[in-house]
Short mmCIF file of C-alpha atoms in Angstrom, two decimals:
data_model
loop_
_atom_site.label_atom_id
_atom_site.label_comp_id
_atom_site.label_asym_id
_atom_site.label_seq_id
_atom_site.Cartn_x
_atom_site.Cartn_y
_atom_site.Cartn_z
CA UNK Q 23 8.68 -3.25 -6.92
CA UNK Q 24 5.37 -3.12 -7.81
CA UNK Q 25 2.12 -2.11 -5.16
CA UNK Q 26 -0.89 -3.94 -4.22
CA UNK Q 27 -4.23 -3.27 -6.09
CA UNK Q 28 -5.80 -0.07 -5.21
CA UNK Q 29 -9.62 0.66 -5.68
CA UNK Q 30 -10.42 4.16 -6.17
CA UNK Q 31 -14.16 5.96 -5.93
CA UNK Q 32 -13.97 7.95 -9.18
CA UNK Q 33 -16.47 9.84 -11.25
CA UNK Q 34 -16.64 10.28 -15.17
CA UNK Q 35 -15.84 13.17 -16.45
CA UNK Q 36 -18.91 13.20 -18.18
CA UNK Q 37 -20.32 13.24 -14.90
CA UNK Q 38 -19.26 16.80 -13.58
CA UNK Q 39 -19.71 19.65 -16.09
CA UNK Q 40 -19.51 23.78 -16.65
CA UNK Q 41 -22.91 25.20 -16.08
CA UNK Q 42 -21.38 28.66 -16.36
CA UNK Q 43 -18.40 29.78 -17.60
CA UNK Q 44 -15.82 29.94 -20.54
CA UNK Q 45 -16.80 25.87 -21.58
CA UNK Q 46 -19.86 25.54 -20.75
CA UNK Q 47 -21.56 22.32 -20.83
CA UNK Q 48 -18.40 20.98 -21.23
CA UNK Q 49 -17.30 18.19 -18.82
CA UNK Q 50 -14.17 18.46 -16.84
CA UNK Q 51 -10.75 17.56 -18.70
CA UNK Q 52 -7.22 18.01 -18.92
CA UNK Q 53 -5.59 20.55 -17.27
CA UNK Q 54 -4.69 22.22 -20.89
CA UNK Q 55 -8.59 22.65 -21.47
CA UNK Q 56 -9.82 24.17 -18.17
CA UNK Q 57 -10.47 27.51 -17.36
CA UNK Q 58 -10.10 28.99 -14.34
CA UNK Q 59 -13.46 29.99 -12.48
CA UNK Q 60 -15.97 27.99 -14.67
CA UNK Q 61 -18.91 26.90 -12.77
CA UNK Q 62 -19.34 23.15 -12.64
CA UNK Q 63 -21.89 20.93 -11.09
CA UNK Q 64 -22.92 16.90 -10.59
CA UNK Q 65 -25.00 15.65 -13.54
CA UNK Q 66 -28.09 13.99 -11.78
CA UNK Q 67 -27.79 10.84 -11.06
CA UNK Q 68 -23.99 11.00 -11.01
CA UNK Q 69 -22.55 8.51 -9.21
CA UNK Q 70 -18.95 6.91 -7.98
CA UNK Q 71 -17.64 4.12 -9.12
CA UNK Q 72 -14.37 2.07 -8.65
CA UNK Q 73 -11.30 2.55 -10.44
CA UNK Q 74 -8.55 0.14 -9.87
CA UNK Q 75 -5.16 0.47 -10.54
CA UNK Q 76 -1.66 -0.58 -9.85
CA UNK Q 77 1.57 1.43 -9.68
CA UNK Q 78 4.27 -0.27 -11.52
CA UNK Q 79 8.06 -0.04 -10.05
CA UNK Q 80 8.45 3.07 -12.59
CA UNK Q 81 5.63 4.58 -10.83
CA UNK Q 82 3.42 4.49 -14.26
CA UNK Q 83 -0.28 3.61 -13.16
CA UNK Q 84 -2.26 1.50 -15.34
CA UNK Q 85 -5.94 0.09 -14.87
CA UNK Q 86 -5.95 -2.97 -13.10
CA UNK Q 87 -7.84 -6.14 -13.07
CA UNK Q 88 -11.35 -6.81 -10.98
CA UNK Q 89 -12.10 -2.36 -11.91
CA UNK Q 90 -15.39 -1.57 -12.12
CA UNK Q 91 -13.99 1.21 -14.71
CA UNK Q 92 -11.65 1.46 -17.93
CA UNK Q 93 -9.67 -1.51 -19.73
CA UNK Q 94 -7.37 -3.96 -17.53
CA UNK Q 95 -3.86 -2.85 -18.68
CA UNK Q 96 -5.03 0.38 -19.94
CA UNK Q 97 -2.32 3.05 -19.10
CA UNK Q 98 -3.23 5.86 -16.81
CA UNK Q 99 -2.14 9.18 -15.68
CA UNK Q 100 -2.61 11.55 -13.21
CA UNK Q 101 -3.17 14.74 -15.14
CA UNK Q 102 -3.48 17.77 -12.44
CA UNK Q 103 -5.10 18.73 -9.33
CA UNK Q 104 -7.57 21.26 -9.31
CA UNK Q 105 -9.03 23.52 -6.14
CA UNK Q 106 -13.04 23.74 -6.01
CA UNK Q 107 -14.84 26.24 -4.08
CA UNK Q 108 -18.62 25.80 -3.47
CA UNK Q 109 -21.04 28.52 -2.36
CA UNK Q 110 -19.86 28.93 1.27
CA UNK Q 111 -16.35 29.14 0.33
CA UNK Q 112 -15.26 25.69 1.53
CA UNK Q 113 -12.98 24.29 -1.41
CA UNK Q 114 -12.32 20.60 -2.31
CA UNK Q 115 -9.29 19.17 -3.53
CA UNK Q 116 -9.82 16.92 -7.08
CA UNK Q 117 -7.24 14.81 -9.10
CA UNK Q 118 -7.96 14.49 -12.56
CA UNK Q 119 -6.39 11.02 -14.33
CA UNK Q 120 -6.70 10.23 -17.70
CA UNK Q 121 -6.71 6.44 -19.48
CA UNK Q 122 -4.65 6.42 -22.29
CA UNK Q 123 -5.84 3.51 -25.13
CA UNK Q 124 -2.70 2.16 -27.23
CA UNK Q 125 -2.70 4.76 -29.73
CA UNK Q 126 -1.38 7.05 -26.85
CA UNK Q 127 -4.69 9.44 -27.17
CA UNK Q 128 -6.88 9.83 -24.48
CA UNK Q 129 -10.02 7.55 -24.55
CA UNK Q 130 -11.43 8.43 -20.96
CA UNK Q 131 -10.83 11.21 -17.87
CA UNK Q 132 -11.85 10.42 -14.44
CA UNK Q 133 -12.82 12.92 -11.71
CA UNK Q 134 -10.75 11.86 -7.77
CA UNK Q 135 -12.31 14.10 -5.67
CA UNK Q 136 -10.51 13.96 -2.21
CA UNK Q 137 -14.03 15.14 0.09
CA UNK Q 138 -17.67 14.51 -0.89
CA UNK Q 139 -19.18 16.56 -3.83
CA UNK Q 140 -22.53 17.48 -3.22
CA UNK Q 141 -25.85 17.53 -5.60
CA UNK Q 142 -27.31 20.42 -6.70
CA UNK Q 143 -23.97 22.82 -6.02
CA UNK Q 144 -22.35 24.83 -8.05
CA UNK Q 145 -18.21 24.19 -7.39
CA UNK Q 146 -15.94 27.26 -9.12
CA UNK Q 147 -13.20 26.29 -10.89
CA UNK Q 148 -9.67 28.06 -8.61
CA UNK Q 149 -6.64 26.87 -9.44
CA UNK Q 150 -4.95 24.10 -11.48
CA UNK Q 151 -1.64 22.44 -10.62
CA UNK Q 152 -0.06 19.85 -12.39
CA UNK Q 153 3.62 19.77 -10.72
CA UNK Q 154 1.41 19.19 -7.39
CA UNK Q 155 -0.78 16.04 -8.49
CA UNK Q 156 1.88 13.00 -7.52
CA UNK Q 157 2.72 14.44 -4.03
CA UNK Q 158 -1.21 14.87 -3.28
CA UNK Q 159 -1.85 11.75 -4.50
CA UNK Q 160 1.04 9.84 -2.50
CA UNK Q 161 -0.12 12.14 0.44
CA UNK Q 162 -3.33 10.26 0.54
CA UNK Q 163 -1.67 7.13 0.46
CA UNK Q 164 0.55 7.85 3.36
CA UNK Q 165 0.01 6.52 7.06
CA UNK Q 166 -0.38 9.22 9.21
CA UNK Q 167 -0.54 10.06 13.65
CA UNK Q 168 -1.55 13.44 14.46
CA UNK Q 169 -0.42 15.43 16.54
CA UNK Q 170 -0.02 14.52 20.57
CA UNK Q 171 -0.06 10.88 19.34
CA UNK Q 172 2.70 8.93 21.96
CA UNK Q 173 4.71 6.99 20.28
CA UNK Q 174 6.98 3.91 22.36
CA UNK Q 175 10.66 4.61 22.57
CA UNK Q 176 13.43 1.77 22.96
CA UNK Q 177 13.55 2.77 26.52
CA UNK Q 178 9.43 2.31 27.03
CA UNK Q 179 8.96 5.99 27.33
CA UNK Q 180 6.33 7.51 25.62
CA UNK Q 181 7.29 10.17 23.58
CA UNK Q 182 4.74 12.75 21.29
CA UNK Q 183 5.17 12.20 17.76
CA UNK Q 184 5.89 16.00 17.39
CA UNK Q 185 8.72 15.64 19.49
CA UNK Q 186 10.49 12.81 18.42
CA UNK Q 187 13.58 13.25 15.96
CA UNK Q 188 15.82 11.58 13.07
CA UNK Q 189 18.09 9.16 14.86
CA UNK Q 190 15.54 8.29 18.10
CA UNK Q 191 15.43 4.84 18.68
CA UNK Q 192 11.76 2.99 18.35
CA UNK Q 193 10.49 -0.07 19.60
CA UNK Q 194 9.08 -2.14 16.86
CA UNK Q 195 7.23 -5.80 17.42
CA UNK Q 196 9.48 -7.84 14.98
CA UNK Q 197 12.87 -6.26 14.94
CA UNK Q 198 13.50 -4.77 17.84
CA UNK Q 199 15.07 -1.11 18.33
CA UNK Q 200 15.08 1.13 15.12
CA UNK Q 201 16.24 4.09 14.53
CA UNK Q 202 13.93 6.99 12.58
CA UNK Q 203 15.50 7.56 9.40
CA UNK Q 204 12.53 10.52 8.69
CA UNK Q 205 9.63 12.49 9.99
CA UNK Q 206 7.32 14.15 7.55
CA UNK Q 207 4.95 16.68 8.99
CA UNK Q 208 2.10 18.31 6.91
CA UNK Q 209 -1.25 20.42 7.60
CA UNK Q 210 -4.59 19.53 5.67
CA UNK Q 211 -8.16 20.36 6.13
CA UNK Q 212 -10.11 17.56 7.82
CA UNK Q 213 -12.03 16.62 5.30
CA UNK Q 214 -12.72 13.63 3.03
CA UNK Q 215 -9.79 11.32 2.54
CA UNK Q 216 -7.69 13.54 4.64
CA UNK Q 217 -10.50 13.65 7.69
CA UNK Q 218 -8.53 11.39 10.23
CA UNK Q 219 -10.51 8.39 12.33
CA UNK Q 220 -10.71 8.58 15.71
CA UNK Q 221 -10.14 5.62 18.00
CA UNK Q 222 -11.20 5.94 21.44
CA UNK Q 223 -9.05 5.04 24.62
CA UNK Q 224 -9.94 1.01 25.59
CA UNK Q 225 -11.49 0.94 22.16
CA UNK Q 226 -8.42 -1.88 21.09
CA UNK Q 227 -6.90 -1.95 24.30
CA UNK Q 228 -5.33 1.21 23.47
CA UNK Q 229 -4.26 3.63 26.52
CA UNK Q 230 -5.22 7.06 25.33
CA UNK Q 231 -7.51 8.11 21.69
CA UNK Q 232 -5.51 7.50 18.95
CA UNK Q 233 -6.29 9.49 15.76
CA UNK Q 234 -4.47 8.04 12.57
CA UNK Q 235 -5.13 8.86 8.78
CA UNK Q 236 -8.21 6.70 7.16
CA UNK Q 237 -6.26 4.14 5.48
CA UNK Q 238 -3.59 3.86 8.67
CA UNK Q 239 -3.44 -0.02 9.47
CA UNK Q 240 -3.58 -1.52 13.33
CA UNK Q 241 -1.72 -4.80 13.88
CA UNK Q 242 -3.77 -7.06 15.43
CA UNK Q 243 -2.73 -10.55 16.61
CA UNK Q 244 -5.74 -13.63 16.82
CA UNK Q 245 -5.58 -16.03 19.79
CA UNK Q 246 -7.95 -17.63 17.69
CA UNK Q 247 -9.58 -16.77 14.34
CA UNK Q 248 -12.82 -15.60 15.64
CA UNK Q 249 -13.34 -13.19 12.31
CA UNK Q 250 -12.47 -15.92 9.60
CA UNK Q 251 -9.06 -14.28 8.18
CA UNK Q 252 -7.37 -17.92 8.32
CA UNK Q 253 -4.55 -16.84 9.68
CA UNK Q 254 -3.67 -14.67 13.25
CA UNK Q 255 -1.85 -11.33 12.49
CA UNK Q 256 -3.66 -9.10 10.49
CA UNK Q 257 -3.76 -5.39 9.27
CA UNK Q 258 -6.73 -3.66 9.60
CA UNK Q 259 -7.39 -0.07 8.18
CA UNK Q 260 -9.19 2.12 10.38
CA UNK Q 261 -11.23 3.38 8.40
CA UNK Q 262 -13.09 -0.50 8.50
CA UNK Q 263 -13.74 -0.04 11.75
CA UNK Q 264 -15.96 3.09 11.88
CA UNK Q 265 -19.06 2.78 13.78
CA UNK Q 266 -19.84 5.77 14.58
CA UNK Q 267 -19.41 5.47 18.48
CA UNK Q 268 -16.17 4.12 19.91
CA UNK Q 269 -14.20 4.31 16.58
CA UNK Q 270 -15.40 7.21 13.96
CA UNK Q 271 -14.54 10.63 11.79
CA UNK Q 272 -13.58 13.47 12.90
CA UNK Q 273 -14.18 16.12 9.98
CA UNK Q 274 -13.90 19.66 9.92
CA UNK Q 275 -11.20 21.86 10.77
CA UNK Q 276 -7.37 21.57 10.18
CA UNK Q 277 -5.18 18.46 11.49
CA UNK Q 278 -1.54 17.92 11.70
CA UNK Q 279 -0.40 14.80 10.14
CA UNK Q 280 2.83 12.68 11.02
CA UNK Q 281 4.52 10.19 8.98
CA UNK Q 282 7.53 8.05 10.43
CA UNK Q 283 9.90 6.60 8.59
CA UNK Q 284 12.55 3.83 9.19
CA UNK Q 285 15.14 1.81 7.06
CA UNK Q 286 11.90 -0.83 6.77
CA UNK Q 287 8.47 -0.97 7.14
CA UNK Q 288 7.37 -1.93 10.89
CA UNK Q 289 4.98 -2.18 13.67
CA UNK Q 290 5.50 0.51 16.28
CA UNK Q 291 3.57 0.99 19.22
CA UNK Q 292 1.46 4.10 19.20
CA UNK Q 293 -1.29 4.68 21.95
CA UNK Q 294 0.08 1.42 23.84
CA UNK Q 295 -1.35 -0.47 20.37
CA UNK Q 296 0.67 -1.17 17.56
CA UNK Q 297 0.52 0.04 14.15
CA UNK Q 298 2.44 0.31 11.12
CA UNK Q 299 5.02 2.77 10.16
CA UNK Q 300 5.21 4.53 6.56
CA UNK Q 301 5.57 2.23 3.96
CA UNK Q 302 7.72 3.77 0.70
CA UNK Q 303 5.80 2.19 -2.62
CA UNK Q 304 5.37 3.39 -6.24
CA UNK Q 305 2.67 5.21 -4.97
CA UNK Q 306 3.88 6.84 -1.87
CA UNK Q 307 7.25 7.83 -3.05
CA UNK Q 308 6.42 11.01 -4.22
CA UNK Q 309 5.42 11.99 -0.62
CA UNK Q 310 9.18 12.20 0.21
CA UNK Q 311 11.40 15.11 -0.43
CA UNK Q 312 13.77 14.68 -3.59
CA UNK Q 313 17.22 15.00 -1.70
CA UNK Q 314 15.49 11.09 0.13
CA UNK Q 315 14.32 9.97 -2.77
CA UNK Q 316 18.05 10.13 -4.21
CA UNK Q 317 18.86 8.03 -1.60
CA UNK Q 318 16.10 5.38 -1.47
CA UNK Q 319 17.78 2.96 -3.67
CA UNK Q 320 20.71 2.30 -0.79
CA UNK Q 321 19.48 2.94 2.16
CA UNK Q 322 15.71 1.89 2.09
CA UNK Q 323 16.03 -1.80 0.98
CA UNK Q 324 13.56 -2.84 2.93
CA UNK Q 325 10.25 -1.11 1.79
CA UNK Q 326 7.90 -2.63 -0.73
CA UNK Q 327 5.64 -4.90 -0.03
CA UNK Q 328 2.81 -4.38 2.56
CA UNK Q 329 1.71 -7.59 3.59
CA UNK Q 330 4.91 -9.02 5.42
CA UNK Q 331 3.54 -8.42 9.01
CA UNK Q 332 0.29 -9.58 8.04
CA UNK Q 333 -3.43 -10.14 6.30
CA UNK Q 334 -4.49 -6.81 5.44
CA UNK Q 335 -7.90 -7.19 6.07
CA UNK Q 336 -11.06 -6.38 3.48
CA UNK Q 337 -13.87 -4.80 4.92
CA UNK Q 338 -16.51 -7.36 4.30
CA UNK Q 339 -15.18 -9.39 7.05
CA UNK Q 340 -15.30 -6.53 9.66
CA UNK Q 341 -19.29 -6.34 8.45
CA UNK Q 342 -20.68 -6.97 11.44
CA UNK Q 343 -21.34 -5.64 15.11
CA UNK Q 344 -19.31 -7.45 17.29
CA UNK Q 345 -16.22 -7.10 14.48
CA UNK Q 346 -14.35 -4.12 17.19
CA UNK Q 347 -15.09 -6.32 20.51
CA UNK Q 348 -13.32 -9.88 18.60
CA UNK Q 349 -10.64 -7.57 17.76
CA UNK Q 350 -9.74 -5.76 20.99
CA UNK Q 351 -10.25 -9.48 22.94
CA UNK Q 352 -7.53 -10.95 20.02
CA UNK Q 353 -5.37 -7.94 20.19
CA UNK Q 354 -1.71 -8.03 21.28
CA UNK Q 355 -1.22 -6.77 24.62
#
């Protein structure tokens, strides 16, 4: 079972070093070299670029193809995750992952950090944690409602995703009634990757707002393919659609993320709009708890691949200012 290409904003490690501490001028590293409440800071001109890998059925990462970054086929691994705190106390969540050349030494480390890093600010070194790196990286991953978001029962009821339970039977657009094998529940600071996207009631035909997780995709079925996708159902992440007005971020704070799972991947109905459910890959599976995960090879047969209910959709061709309107006129009602 092995996941789609993922493209990942990264920085060198070169890029982000100690400017007071225990290593100074030393860039970040491994979590066996770093010391807890160095100083570190953006070189200038540090910028992002795109790292993209692929998470083998093993759930071994290695560099992929098309990367902007490291060596196609180049073995990586995700080292720790480390805490941050700037000047006014807000701290940032960063995965370090290492490329590995064939020798099995290291031959570059790359800096993930999960919110914006900001020039000319000093970020303290507070805490290290390898054991935690897989499940925060398989957290981001993960398609999340909040809180209050009504989910449509097999009965046509709406029902809030905080109240539904293991067993409650779900409407889904291809297979009809399913039952929830899992809910996962988590709290995260609303920031960065985990800041969720806010899509306003009407916005897609929806009924109410409807606040997902950045990388959450909305089904949407094409009367006719007015955005050039070639083919009518598509998945679209919501994070393409931000514009700032009907569909955008809503950072800051704390938000309660929920995660739905079922036997198979599917399109539920969430906000009167449908949507997918969690999909278990190489790279989500370490958001579920281990006594699942013993389980997965029997009773989750039907996870894998993303793209069965449709296109997912690339950015470029939601480029342009009428992209939401041809959506929510295409949309499945």
């Amino acid at each position: 079972m092995n996941s789609p290409v993922q493209n990942i904003p990264v920085y060198l490690a070169d890029m982000f070093r100690v400017g007071f501490g225990a290593n100074l001028g030393d860039a970040i590293s491994q979590m066996d070299d770093l010391v807890a409440d160095d100083v570190y800071c953006l070189t200038p001109g540090a910028t992002r670029q795109r790292l993209a890998l692929r998470a083998g059925a093993d759930g071994a990462f290695c560099v992929a193809h098309g990367t902007e970054l490291g060596i196609p086929g180049g073995a990586l691994h995700l080292d720790c995750v480390v805490q941050l705190m700037s000047p006014d106390g807000q701290i940032t969540d960063a995965l370090i992952l290492v490329e590995l050349a064939p020798q099995g030494h290291i031959s570059t480390t790359y800096l993930l950090p999960l919110a914006p890093l900001q020039v000319k600010t000093d970020y303290t070194l507070v805490s290290m944690d390898r054991a935690g790196a897989l499940r925060k990286f398989a957290q981001v991953a993960c398609v999340s409602f909040t809180r209050g978001t009504h989910i449509t029962l097999a009965s046509g009821a709406q029902k809030p995703i905080e109240d539904l339970q293991v067993g409650d039977k779900v409407l889904t657009r291809d297979d009809g009634v399913q039952a929830v094998r899992w809910i996962g529940q988590s709290t995260v600071r609303a920031i960065g990757d985990f800041a969720p996207i806010v899509i306003t009631a009407g916005t897609l035909n929806n009924t109410g707002d409807l606040m997902v997780s950045p990388d959450h995709r909305l089904f949407v079925y094409q009367r006719s393919d007015q955005i050039g996708a070639g083919q009518p159902e598509l998945l679209v992440k919501a994070r393409h659609l931000v514009n700032g007005d009907t569909v955008y971020v809503q950072n800051g704070g704390f938000v309660e993320y929920y995660q739905i799972l079922f036997d198979a991947h599917h399109i539920i109905y969430a906000e009167g709009i449908a949507a997918e459910s969690m999909l278990i890959n190489p790279r989500t599976r370490p958001a579920l708890p281990q006594e699942l995960l013993d389980k997965l090879g029997t009773i989750l047969p039907g996870h894998g691949r993303g793209d069965m209910h449709g296109l997912d959709v690339q950015k470029t061709l939601l480029d342009r200012p009428d992209a939401i309107d041809l959506l929510r006129r295409a949309s499945l009602r």
